[in-house]
PDB file of C-alpha atoms in Angstrom:
ATOM      1  CA  MET A   1      36.109  63.758 -59.267  1.00 56.00           C
ATOM      2  CA  GLN A   2      32.533  62.675 -59.912  1.00 60.00           C
ATOM      3  CA  SER A   3      33.706  59.727 -61.938  1.00 63.00           C
ATOM      4  CA  LEU A   4      35.881  58.760 -59.072  1.00 61.00           C
ATOM      5  CA  LEU A   5      32.918  58.836 -56.588  1.00 60.00           C
ATOM      6  CA  ARG A   6      30.417  56.979 -58.828  1.00 66.00           C
ATOM      7  CA  PRO A   7      31.516  53.410 -57.881  1.00 65.00           C
ATOM      8  CA  ALA A   8      31.257  54.283 -54.213  1.00 63.00           C
ATOM      9  CA  ILE A   9      27.760  55.782 -54.670  1.00 65.00           C
ATOM     10  CA  ASN A  10      26.657  52.712 -56.657  1.00 69.00           C
ATOM     11  CA  LYS A  11      28.073  50.445 -53.962  1.00 68.00           C
ATOM     12  CA  GLY A  12      26.112  52.305 -51.283  1.00 72.00           C
ATOM     13  CA  THR A  13      22.871  52.002 -53.231  1.00 79.00           C
ATOM     14  CA  ASP A  14      23.382  48.250 -53.676  1.00 85.00           C
ATOM     15  CA  THR A  15      23.970  47.840 -49.936  1.00 86.00           C
ATOM     16  CA  MET A  16      20.792  49.709 -49.150  1.00 88.00           C
ATOM     17  CA  LYS A  17      18.855  47.492 -51.559  1.00 90.00           C
ATOM     18  CA  ILE A  18      20.238  44.369 -49.885  1.00 91.00           C
ATOM     19  CA  ILE A  19      19.402  45.694 -46.403  1.00 92.00           C
ATOM     20  CA  ARG A  20      15.895  46.661 -47.481  1.00 92.00           C
ATOM     21  CA  SER A  21      15.136  43.303 -49.083  1.00 92.00           C
ATOM     22  CA  ALA A  22      16.559  41.471 -46.078  1.00 92.00           C
ATOM     23  CA  GLY A  23      14.371  43.567 -43.791  1.00 92.00           C
ATOM     24  CA  ILE A  24      11.283  42.815 -45.841  1.00 93.00           C
ATOM     25  CA  GLY A  25      12.168  39.130 -45.758  1.00 93.00           C
ATOM     26  CA  ILE A  26      12.596  39.133 -41.982  1.00 93.00           C
ATOM     27  CA  ILE A  27       9.306  40.964 -41.416  1.00 93.00           C
ATOM     28  CA  ALA A  28       7.478  38.576 -43.753  1.00 92.00           C
ATOM     29  CA  GLY A  29       9.012  35.632 -41.918  1.00 89.00           C
ATOM     30  CA  LEU A  30       7.938  37.018 -38.559  1.00 87.00           C
ATOM     31  CA  ILE A  31       4.387  37.613 -39.762  1.00 87.00           C
ATOM     32  CA  ALA A  32       4.218  34.083 -41.175  1.00 85.00           C
ATOM     33  CA  SER A  33       5.589  32.474 -38.028  1.00 81.00           C
ATOM     34  CA  VAL A  34       3.213  34.454 -35.792  1.00 77.00           C
ATOM     35  CA  ALA A  35       0.294  33.549 -38.035  1.00 74.00           C
ATOM     36  CA  VAL A  36       1.183  29.847 -38.009  1.00 75.00           C
ATOM     37  CA  GLY A  37       2.069  29.784 -34.304  1.00 74.00           C
ATOM     38  CA  CYS A  38      -1.130  31.406 -33.181  1.00 72.00           C
ATOM     39  CA  TYR A  39      -3.329  29.317 -35.424  1.00 71.00           C
ATOM     40  CA  ARG A  40      -5.766  27.189 -33.531  1.00 73.00           C
ATOM     41  CA  SER A  41      -7.707  24.393 -35.143  1.00 76.00           C
ATOM     42  CA  PRO A  42     -11.449  24.736 -34.652  1.00 77.00           C
ATOM     43  CA  ASN A  43     -11.730  20.917 -34.589  1.00 80.00           C
ATOM     44  CA  THR A  44     -11.979  19.444 -31.104  1.00 76.00           C
ATOM     45  CA  THR A  45     -11.251  15.864 -30.045  1.00 70.00           C
ATOM     46  CA  TRP A  46     -14.333  14.380 -28.456  1.00 71.00           C
ATOM     47  CA  TYR A  47     -13.798  11.493 -26.071  1.00 68.00           C
ATOM     48  CA  GLU A  48     -16.553   9.272 -24.773  1.00 71.00           C
ATOM     49  CA  PRO A  49     -16.518   9.208 -20.960  1.00 70.00           C
ATOM     50  CA  HIS A  50     -15.179   6.093 -19.205  1.00 77.00           C
ATOM     51  CA  ASP A  51     -13.439   4.762 -22.278  1.00 85.00           C
ATOM     52  CA  TYR A  52      -9.862   3.918 -21.441  1.00 89.00           C
ATOM     53  CA  LYS A  53      -7.608   5.888 -23.726  1.00 84.00           C
ATOM     54  CA  GLY A  54      -4.161   4.647 -22.781  1.00 87.00           C
ATOM     55  CA  ALA A  55      -1.837   2.097 -24.308  1.00 90.00           C
ATOM     56  CA  ASP A  56      -2.856  -1.571 -24.612  1.00 91.00           C
ATOM     57  CA  ASP A  57      -1.665  -3.831 -21.833  1.00 92.00           C
ATOM     58  CA  PRO A  58       0.047  -6.947 -23.237  1.00 92.00           C
ATOM     59  CA  LEU A  59      -1.150  -8.849 -20.158  1.00 92.00           C
ATOM     60  CA  LEU A  60      -4.752  -8.635 -21.392  1.00 90.00           C
ATOM     61  CA  SER A  61      -4.107 -10.848 -24.411  1.00 89.00           C
ATOM     62  CA  LYS A  62      -2.200 -13.320 -22.223  1.00 88.00           C
ATOM     63  CA  LEU A  63      -5.125 -13.569 -19.806  1.00 85.00           C
ATOM     64  CA  GLU A  64      -7.622 -14.037 -22.624  1.00 84.00           C
ATOM     65  CA  GLN A  65      -5.700 -17.068 -23.901  1.00 81.00           C
ATOM     66  CA  GLY A  66      -6.656 -19.037 -20.788  1.00 75.00           C
ATOM     67  CA  GLY A  67      -3.409 -20.873 -20.114  1.00 86.00           C
ATOM     68  CA  LEU A  68      -2.263 -18.286 -17.649  1.00 89.00           C
ATOM     69  CA  HIS A  69      -5.551 -18.520 -15.779  1.00 88.00           C
ATOM     70  CA  ALA A  70      -5.147 -22.263 -15.299  1.00 90.00           C
ATOM     71  CA  GLN A  71      -1.633 -21.638 -14.024  1.00 91.00           C
ATOM     72  CA  LEU A  72      -2.914 -19.046 -11.539  1.00 92.00           C
ATOM     73  CA  ASP A  73      -5.672 -21.378 -10.334  1.00 92.00           C
ATOM     74  CA  GLU A  74      -3.109 -24.099  -9.756  1.00 93.00           C
ATOM     75  CA  ARG A  75      -1.036 -21.609  -7.811  1.00 94.00           C
ATOM     76  CA  VAL A  76      -4.024 -20.766  -5.580  1.00 93.00           C
ATOM     77  CA  ARG A  77      -4.483 -24.447  -4.760  1.00 92.00           C
ATOM     78  CA  ALA A  78      -0.767 -24.847  -4.104  1.00 92.00           C
ATOM     79  CA  VAL A  79      -0.008 -21.855  -1.905  1.00 91.00           C
ATOM     80  CA  GLN A  80      -3.266 -20.501  -0.529  1.00 90.00           C
ATOM     81  CA  THR A  81      -4.712 -23.598   1.071  1.00 88.00           C
ATOM     82  CA  ASP A  82      -3.753 -24.635   4.593  1.00 81.00           C
ATOM     83  CA  ARG A  83      -0.644 -26.696   5.014  1.00 70.00           C
TER      84      ARG A  83
ATOM     85  CA  MET B   1     -14.582 -16.352 -15.905  1.00 63.00           C
ATOM     86  CA  ALA B   2     -14.442 -15.428 -12.253  1.00 76.00           C
ATOM     87  CA  ARG B   3     -12.774 -12.302 -10.982  1.00 89.00           C
ATOM     88  CA  MET B   4      -9.489 -12.046  -9.142  1.00 93.00           C
ATOM     89  CA  LYS B   5     -10.122 -11.013  -5.544  1.00 94.00           C
ATOM     90  CA  PHE B   6      -8.410 -10.352  -2.253  1.00 96.00           C
ATOM     91  CA  LEU B   7      -9.976 -11.691   0.924  1.00 96.00           C
ATOM     92  CA  CYS B   8      -8.594 -11.079   4.401  1.00 95.00           C
ATOM     93  CA  ASP B   9      -9.672 -13.528   7.089  1.00 92.00           C
ATOM     94  CA  VAL B  10      -9.918 -11.228  10.126  1.00 90.00           C
ATOM     95  CA  GLU B  11      -9.895 -14.206  12.466  1.00 87.00           C
ATOM     96  CA  ARG B  12      -6.415 -15.095  11.282  1.00 89.00           C
ATOM     97  CA  CYS B  13      -4.747 -11.717  10.708  1.00 92.00           C
ATOM     98  CA  ILE B  14      -2.225 -11.057  13.493  1.00 91.00           C
ATOM     99  CA  GLU B  15      -1.267  -7.526  12.412  1.00 93.00           C
ATOM    100  CA  CYS B  16       2.306  -8.520  11.612  1.00 95.00           C
ATOM    101  CA  ASN B  17       2.401  -6.102   8.646  1.00 95.00           C
ATOM    102  CA  ALA B  18       4.481  -8.571   6.647  1.00 96.00           C
ATOM    103  CA  CYS B  19       2.120  -8.107   3.693  1.00 96.00           C
ATOM    104  CA  VAL B  20       2.862  -4.366   3.715  1.00 96.00           C
ATOM    105  CA  THR B  21       6.595  -4.972   3.886  1.00 96.00           C
ATOM    106  CA  ALA B  22       6.510  -7.615   1.170  1.00 96.00           C
ATOM    107  CA  CYS B  23       4.544  -5.332  -1.143  1.00 96.00           C
ATOM    108  CA  ASN B  24       6.840  -2.383  -0.587  1.00 95.00           C
ATOM    109  CA  ASN B  25       9.895  -4.523  -1.163  1.00 95.00           C
ATOM    110  CA  GLU B  26       8.621  -6.402  -4.211  1.00 95.00           C
ATOM    111  CA  HIS B  27       7.541  -3.280  -6.066  1.00 94.00           C
ATOM    112  CA  ASP B  28      10.179  -0.888  -4.758  1.00 92.00           C
ATOM    113  CA  VAL B  29       7.362   1.387  -3.612  1.00 91.00           C
ATOM    114  CA  PRO B  30       8.408   4.938  -2.618  1.00 84.00           C
ATOM    115  CA  TRP B  31       8.754   5.597   1.108  1.00 81.00           C
ATOM    116  CA  ASP B  32       5.615   7.724   1.412  1.00 83.00           C
ATOM    117  CA  ILE B  33       3.292   5.177  -0.208  1.00 89.00           C
ATOM    118  CA  ASN B  34       1.806   2.004   1.212  1.00 92.00           C
ATOM    119  CA  ARG B  35      -0.173   0.153  -1.404  1.00 95.00           C
ATOM    120  CA  ARG B  36      -1.385  -2.114   1.378  1.00 95.00           C
ATOM    121  CA  HIS B  37      -2.014  -1.291   5.020  1.00 94.00           C
ATOM    122  CA  VAL B  38      -3.274  -3.122   8.084  1.00 96.00           C
ATOM    123  CA  VAL B  39      -6.196  -1.630  10.003  1.00 95.00           C
ATOM    124  CA  THR B  40      -6.898  -2.730  13.575  1.00 94.00           C
ATOM    125  CA  ILE B  41     -10.142  -2.105  15.431  1.00 90.00           C
ATOM    126  CA  ASN B  42     -10.552  -2.388  19.204  1.00 87.00           C
ATOM    127  CA  ASP B  43      -6.774  -2.391  19.495  1.00 87.00           C
ATOM    128  CA  GLY B  44      -5.711  -3.991  22.781  1.00 83.00           C
ATOM    129  CA  LYS B  45      -9.248  -4.848  23.809  1.00 82.00           C
ATOM    130  CA  ARG B  46     -11.174  -8.051  23.814  1.00 77.00           C
ATOM    131  CA  GLY B  47     -12.514  -8.709  20.333  1.00 78.00           C
ATOM    132  CA  GLU B  48      -9.629  -6.934  18.618  1.00 85.00           C
ATOM    133  CA  LYS B  49      -9.622  -7.498  14.872  1.00 89.00           C
ATOM    134  CA  SER B  50      -7.105  -6.642  12.200  1.00 93.00           C
ATOM    135  CA  ILE B  51      -7.629  -6.543   8.481  1.00 95.00           C
ATOM    136  CA  SER B  52      -5.157  -6.040   5.669  1.00 96.00           C
ATOM    137  CA  VAL B  53      -6.524  -3.562   3.134  1.00 96.00           C
ATOM    138  CA  ALA B  54      -5.410  -2.570  -0.355  1.00 96.00           C
ATOM    139  CA  CYS B  55      -7.185  -1.901  -3.624  1.00 96.00           C
ATOM    140  CA  MET B  56     -10.198  -4.207  -3.659  1.00 94.00           C
ATOM    141  CA  HIS B  57     -10.361  -4.177  -7.474  1.00 95.00           C
ATOM    142  CA  CYS B  58     -14.019  -3.179  -7.421  1.00 93.00           C
ATOM    143  CA  THR B  59     -16.424  -4.368 -10.083  1.00 90.00           C
ATOM    144  CA  ASP B  60     -17.765  -0.841 -10.508  1.00 90.00           C
ATOM    145  CA  ALA B  61     -14.643   0.989  -9.438  1.00 93.00           C
ATOM    146  CA  PRO B  62     -15.344   4.534  -8.155  1.00 93.00           C
ATOM    147  CA  CYS B  63     -11.754   5.568  -8.964  1.00 94.00           C
ATOM    148  CA  ALA B  64     -12.386   4.795 -12.626  1.00 93.00           C
ATOM    149  CA  ALA B  65     -15.765   6.540 -12.511  1.00 92.00           C
ATOM    150  CA  VAL B  66     -14.328   9.858 -11.333  1.00 93.00           C
ATOM    151  CA  CYS B  67     -11.070   9.889 -13.310  1.00 93.00           C
ATOM    152  CA  PRO B  68     -11.223  12.928 -15.627  1.00 91.00           C
ATOM    153  CA  VAL B  69      -8.675  11.481 -18.052  1.00 90.00           C
ATOM    154  CA  ASP B  70     -10.003   7.895 -17.950  1.00 92.00           C
ATOM    155  CA  CYS B  71      -6.673   6.322 -17.185  1.00 93.00           C
ATOM    156  CA  PHE B  72      -8.195   3.280 -15.426  1.00 94.00           C
ATOM    157  CA  TYR B  73      -8.930  -0.010 -17.116  1.00 94.00           C
ATOM    158  CA  THR B  74     -10.074  -3.430 -15.935  1.00 93.00           C
ATOM    159  CA  THR B  75      -8.588  -6.711 -17.130  1.00 92.00           C
ATOM    160  CA  VAL B  76     -10.812  -9.600 -18.209  1.00 90.00           C
ATOM    161  CA  ASP B  77     -10.516 -11.108 -14.741  1.00 90.00           C
ATOM    162  CA  GLY B  78     -11.388  -7.911 -12.918  1.00 92.00           C
ATOM    163  CA  ILE B  79      -8.035  -6.418 -11.939  1.00 95.00           C
ATOM    164  CA  VAL B  80      -8.316  -2.617 -11.910  1.00 95.00           C
ATOM    165  CA  LEU B  81      -5.153  -0.998 -13.290  1.00 95.00           C
ATOM    166  CA  HIS B  82      -4.191   2.480 -14.383  1.00 95.00           C
ATOM    167  CA  ASP B  83      -1.930   4.134 -16.919  1.00 94.00           C
ATOM    168  CA  LYS B  84       0.562   6.491 -15.306  1.00 93.00           C
ATOM    169  CA  ASP B  85       1.314   8.096 -18.672  1.00 92.00           C
ATOM    170  CA  LEU B  86      -2.255   9.375 -18.783  1.00 92.00           C
ATOM    171  CA  CYS B  87      -2.688  10.150 -15.072  1.00 92.00           C
ATOM    172  CA  ILE B  88      -2.528  13.853 -14.230  1.00 89.00           C
ATOM    173  CA  GLY B  89      -2.311  13.368 -10.461  1.00 88.00           C
ATOM    174  CA  CYS B  90      -5.525  15.290  -9.777  1.00 89.00           C
ATOM    175  CA  GLY B  91      -6.335  13.045  -6.792  1.00 89.00           C
ATOM    176  CA  TYR B  92     -10.037  12.532  -7.543  1.00 92.00           C
ATOM    177  CA  CYS B  93      -9.539   8.765  -7.295  1.00 94.00           C
ATOM    178  CA  PHE B  94      -7.993   9.232  -3.858  1.00 93.00           C
ATOM    179  CA  TYR B  95     -11.150  10.949  -2.634  1.00 94.00           C
ATOM    180  CA  ALA B  96     -13.480   8.505  -4.388  1.00 95.00           C
ATOM    181  CA  CYS B  97     -11.878   5.300  -3.114  1.00 95.00           C
ATOM    182  CA  PRO B  98     -13.419   4.023   0.148  1.00 94.00           C
ATOM    183  CA  PHE B  99     -10.278   1.994   0.899  1.00 93.00           C
ATOM    184  CA  GLY B 100      -7.622   4.706   0.454  1.00 91.00           C
ATOM    185  CA  ALA B 101      -5.993   2.704  -2.311  1.00 94.00           C
ATOM    186  CA  PRO B 102      -4.758   5.366  -4.771  1.00 94.00           C
ATOM    187  CA  GLN B 103      -2.106   7.513  -3.117  1.00 92.00           C
ATOM    188  CA  TYR B 104       0.091  10.489  -3.938  1.00 86.00           C
ATOM    189  CA  PRO B 105       3.812  10.165  -4.260  1.00 81.00           C
ATOM    190  CA  GLU B 106       5.033  13.142  -2.241  1.00 74.00           C
ATOM    191  CA  GLN B 107       8.728  12.948  -2.955  1.00 70.00           C
ATOM    192  CA  GLN B 108       8.867  15.729  -5.508  1.00 68.00           C
ATOM    193  CA  ALA B 109       8.950  19.485  -5.003  1.00 63.00           C
ATOM    194  CA  PHE B 110       5.879  21.400  -3.918  1.00 59.00           C
ATOM    195  CA  ASN B 111       3.265  21.668  -6.640  1.00 56.00           C
ATOM    196  CA  VAL B 112       4.753  18.785  -8.639  1.00 66.00           C
ATOM    197  CA  ARG B 113       1.946  16.326  -8.127  1.00 67.00           C
ATOM    198  CA  GLY B 114       3.300  13.343 -10.004  1.00 81.00           C
ATOM    199  CA  LYS B 115       1.194  10.289 -10.748  1.00 89.00           C
ATOM    200  CA  MET B 116      -1.129   8.390  -8.475  1.00 91.00           C
ATOM    201  CA  ASP B 117       0.075   5.006  -7.267  1.00 93.00           C
ATOM    202  CA  LYS B 118      -2.076   2.023  -6.329  1.00 95.00           C
ATOM    203  CA  CYS B 119      -2.062  -1.725  -5.810  1.00 96.00           C
ATOM    204  CA  THR B 120      -1.849  -3.520  -9.145  1.00 96.00           C
ATOM    205  CA  PHE B 121      -2.654  -7.020  -7.846  1.00 96.00           C
ATOM    206  CA  CYS B 122       0.979  -7.575  -8.898  1.00 96.00           C
ATOM    207  CA  ALA B 123      -0.144  -7.225 -12.527  1.00 95.00           C
ATOM    208  CA  GLY B 124       1.956  -4.204 -13.568  1.00 94.00           C
ATOM    209  CA  GLY B 125       0.553  -1.756 -16.079  1.00 94.00           C
ATOM    210  CA  PRO B 126       0.147  -1.100 -19.796  1.00 95.00           C
ATOM    211  CA  LEU B 127       3.783  -1.677 -20.713  1.00 94.00           C
ATOM    212  CA  PRO B 128       5.656  -4.795 -21.898  1.00 94.00           C
ATOM    213  CA  ASP B 129       5.449  -7.393 -19.120  1.00 93.00           C
ATOM    214  CA  ASN B 130       8.305  -7.155 -16.626  1.00 91.00           C
ATOM    215  CA  SER B 131      10.204  -4.627 -18.727  1.00 94.00           C
ATOM    216  CA  PRO B 132      12.443  -2.236 -16.746  1.00 94.00           C
ATOM    217  CA  GLU B 133      10.027   0.578 -17.590  1.00 94.00           C
ATOM    218  CA  GLU B 134       7.044  -1.345 -16.234  1.00 94.00           C
ATOM    219  CA  TYR B 135       8.936  -2.226 -13.077  1.00 94.00           C
ATOM    220  CA  ARG B 136       9.938   1.405 -12.547  1.00 93.00           C
ATOM    221  CA  LYS B 137       6.381   2.702 -12.910  1.00 92.00           C
ATOM    222  CA  TYR B 138       4.202  -0.091 -11.555  1.00 94.00           C
ATOM    223  CA  GLY B 139       6.405  -2.678  -9.869  1.00 94.00           C
ATOM    224  CA  ARG B 140       6.798  -6.342 -10.653  1.00 95.00           C
ATOM    225  CA  ASN B 141       4.291  -8.179 -12.815  1.00 95.00           C
ATOM    226  CA  ARG B 142       3.872 -11.499 -11.006  1.00 95.00           C
ATOM    227  CA  ILE B 143       0.561 -12.337 -12.683  1.00 94.00           C
ATOM    228  CA  ALA B 144       2.303 -12.486 -16.083  1.00 94.00           C
ATOM    229  CA  GLU B 145       4.695 -15.011 -14.523  1.00 93.00           C
ATOM    230  CA  GLY B 146       1.809 -17.182 -13.303  1.00 93.00           C
ATOM    231  CA  LYS B 147       2.257 -16.105  -9.673  1.00 95.00           C
ATOM    232  CA  LEU B 148      -0.205 -14.554  -7.217  1.00 96.00           C
ATOM    233  CA  PRO B 149       0.275 -11.250  -5.367  1.00 96.00           C
ATOM    234  CA  LEU B 150       3.211 -11.575  -2.997  1.00 96.00           C
ATOM    235  CA  CYS B 151       1.313 -10.134  -0.005  1.00 96.00           C
ATOM    236  CA  ALA B 152      -1.041 -13.114  -0.090  1.00 96.00           C
ATOM    237  CA  GLU B 153       1.518 -15.735  -1.022  1.00 94.00           C
ATOM    238  CA  MET B 154       3.778 -14.961   1.916  1.00 93.00           C
ATOM    239  CA  CYS B 155       1.096 -14.385   4.589  1.00 95.00           C
ATOM    240  CA  SER B 156       2.274 -16.582   7.456  1.00 93.00           C
ATOM    241  CA  THR B 157      -1.196 -17.350   8.850  1.00 92.00           C
ATOM    242  CA  LYS B 158      -2.782 -17.454   5.382  1.00 93.00           C
ATOM    243  CA  ALA B 159      -5.174 -14.776   6.508  1.00 94.00           C
ATOM    244  CA  LEU B 160      -4.772 -12.902   3.241  1.00 96.00           C
ATOM    245  CA  LEU B 161      -6.044 -14.821   0.245  1.00 96.00           C
ATOM    246  CA  ALA B 162      -5.779 -13.750  -3.380  1.00 96.00           C
ATOM    247  CA  GLY B 163      -6.806 -15.374  -6.599  1.00 94.00           C
ATOM    248  CA  ASP B 164      -9.846 -16.435  -8.534  1.00 93.00           C
ATOM    249  CA  GLY B 165     -12.842 -15.374  -6.443  1.00 93.00           C
ATOM    250  CA  THR B 166     -14.517 -18.773  -6.722  1.00 94.00           C
ATOM    251  CA  LEU B 167     -11.472 -20.611  -5.374  1.00 94.00           C
ATOM    252  CA  VAL B 168     -10.829 -18.033  -2.651  1.00 95.00           C
ATOM    253  CA  SER B 169     -14.422 -18.197  -1.410  1.00 93.00           C
ATOM    254  CA  ASP B 170     -14.248 -21.994  -1.474  1.00 94.00           C
ATOM    255  CA  ILE B 171     -11.122 -21.974   0.727  1.00 94.00           C
ATOM    256  CA  TYR B 172     -12.753 -19.522   3.137  1.00 92.00           C
ATOM    257  CA  ARG B 173     -16.007 -21.482   3.259  1.00 92.00           C
ATOM    258  CA  LYS B 174     -14.158 -24.681   4.193  1.00 91.00           C
ATOM    259  CA  ARG B 175     -12.303 -22.814   6.929  1.00 88.00           C
ATOM    260  CA  VAL B 176     -15.495 -21.458   8.450  1.00 87.00           C
ATOM    261  CA  MET B 177     -17.118 -24.882   8.338  1.00 87.00           C
ATOM    262  CA  LYS B 178     -14.116 -26.394  10.094  1.00 84.00           C
ATOM    263  CA  ARG B 179     -13.656 -23.839  12.833  1.00 79.00           C
ATOM    264  CA  GLY B 180     -17.312 -23.009  13.437  1.00 71.00           C
ATOM    265  CA  GLY B 181     -18.660 -19.617  14.336  1.00 62.00           C
ATOM    266  CA  SER B 182     -16.269 -18.718  17.125  1.00 60.00           C
ATOM    267  CA  MET B 183     -12.539 -18.232  16.891  1.00 61.00           C
ATOM    268  CA  ASP B 184     -11.960 -17.585  20.578  1.00 57.00           C
ATOM    269  CA  PHE B 185      -9.649 -20.576  20.847  1.00 56.00           C
ATOM    270  CA  TRP B 186      -7.294 -18.874  18.418  1.00 59.00           C
ATOM    271  CA  ARG B 187      -6.587 -15.375  19.692  1.00 63.00           C
ATOM    272  CA  TRP B 188      -7.685 -13.580  22.861  1.00 64.00           C
ATOM    273  CA  GLU B 189      -8.958 -16.674  24.572  1.00 66.00           C
ATOM    274  CA  ALA B 190      -5.723 -18.485  23.814  1.00 68.00           C
ATOM    275  CA  ALA B 191      -3.699 -15.706  25.458  1.00 69.00           C
ATOM    276  CA  TYR B 192      -6.112 -14.998  28.359  1.00 71.00           C
ATOM    277  CA  PRO B 193      -8.123 -18.197  28.810  1.00 70.00           C
ATOM    278  CA  GLY B 194     -11.604 -17.723  30.178  1.00 68.00           C
ATOM    279  CA  GLN B 195     -11.124 -14.062  30.988  1.00 63.00           C
ATOM    280  CA  GLY B 196     -11.663 -10.673  29.498  1.00 58.00           C
ATOM    281  CA  ASN B 197      -9.637  -7.556  30.197  1.00 52.00           C
ATOM    282  CA  GLU B 198      -9.298  -8.094  33.933  1.00 50.00           C
ATOM    283  CA  ASN B 199      -6.095 -10.158  33.785  1.00 45.00           C
ATOM    284  CA  ARG B 200      -4.166  -7.581  31.773  1.00 49.00           C
ATOM    285  CA  SER B 201      -1.666  -5.266  33.426  1.00 48.00           C
ATOM    286  CA  GLU B 202      -2.652  -1.701  34.274  1.00 50.00           C
ATOM    287  CA  ASN B 203      -0.273  -0.366  31.626  1.00 48.00           C
ATOM    288  CA  ASP B 204      -1.891  -2.465  28.943  1.00 51.00           C
ATOM    289  CA  LYS B 205      -5.330  -1.291  30.011  1.00 50.00           C
ATOM    290  CA  GLU B 206      -4.303   2.342  29.673  1.00 51.00           C
ATOM    291  CA  LYS B 207      -3.237   1.761  26.078  1.00 47.00           C
TER     292      LYS B 207
END
């Protein structure tokens, strides 16, 4: 009778071991994720006031080349003066 | 290099609001925003004057001075622009500006403040020139195409001037020299020669 029950008892013990190790793994994972998620870098980003921090405007390089300015000046003479 | 400037000749402005309409149409501006508006003083009285006002692209722009996220920048020729990706819609620039240039878009749900909108001198924003994204956020970039702001280009009386400040002031100076100090032959005096308010109807006087 006992020899008949031994495989079942062994099977139950193995299941418990698997459940226990899985539980430990889950708890460790939770602790790690909480620790990482709540971590806050002590380094701060310091910006100088009144320094534009956005993307570069491609128009700026066009205006610096000068050709566009001459074109705009010509336009002023063409359309802004009295007919 | 001179700075790009607007100048409105109050002796010529007839309060037609075509500049406002042109701006709204060119940039597909939301209904609740007017990047440009026409202000009239002494409306209906002798000496009435109208002036078309938008962002004046200040040299020391107060909007840029108060912006907590520093989203304003100035081009080499003095056009004050802003980056809507940085803007947090706090509205400080709205309070700081003496011309009422930066405005709220109020189309979204309550408490969704959106991004401030302002006149760009038809120079778009910090995105590829005339890309669909730039047009959606800032409107058309006419400066990159070698054109002047549409409000000034289509002004029927050429009251609104835009362009290099030196050229604009030169045009205005020549006008003043030609017409002299008084413009009475042009407006009120042309409509009511030699008289003040007395020849207007009673209804007009009540207004």
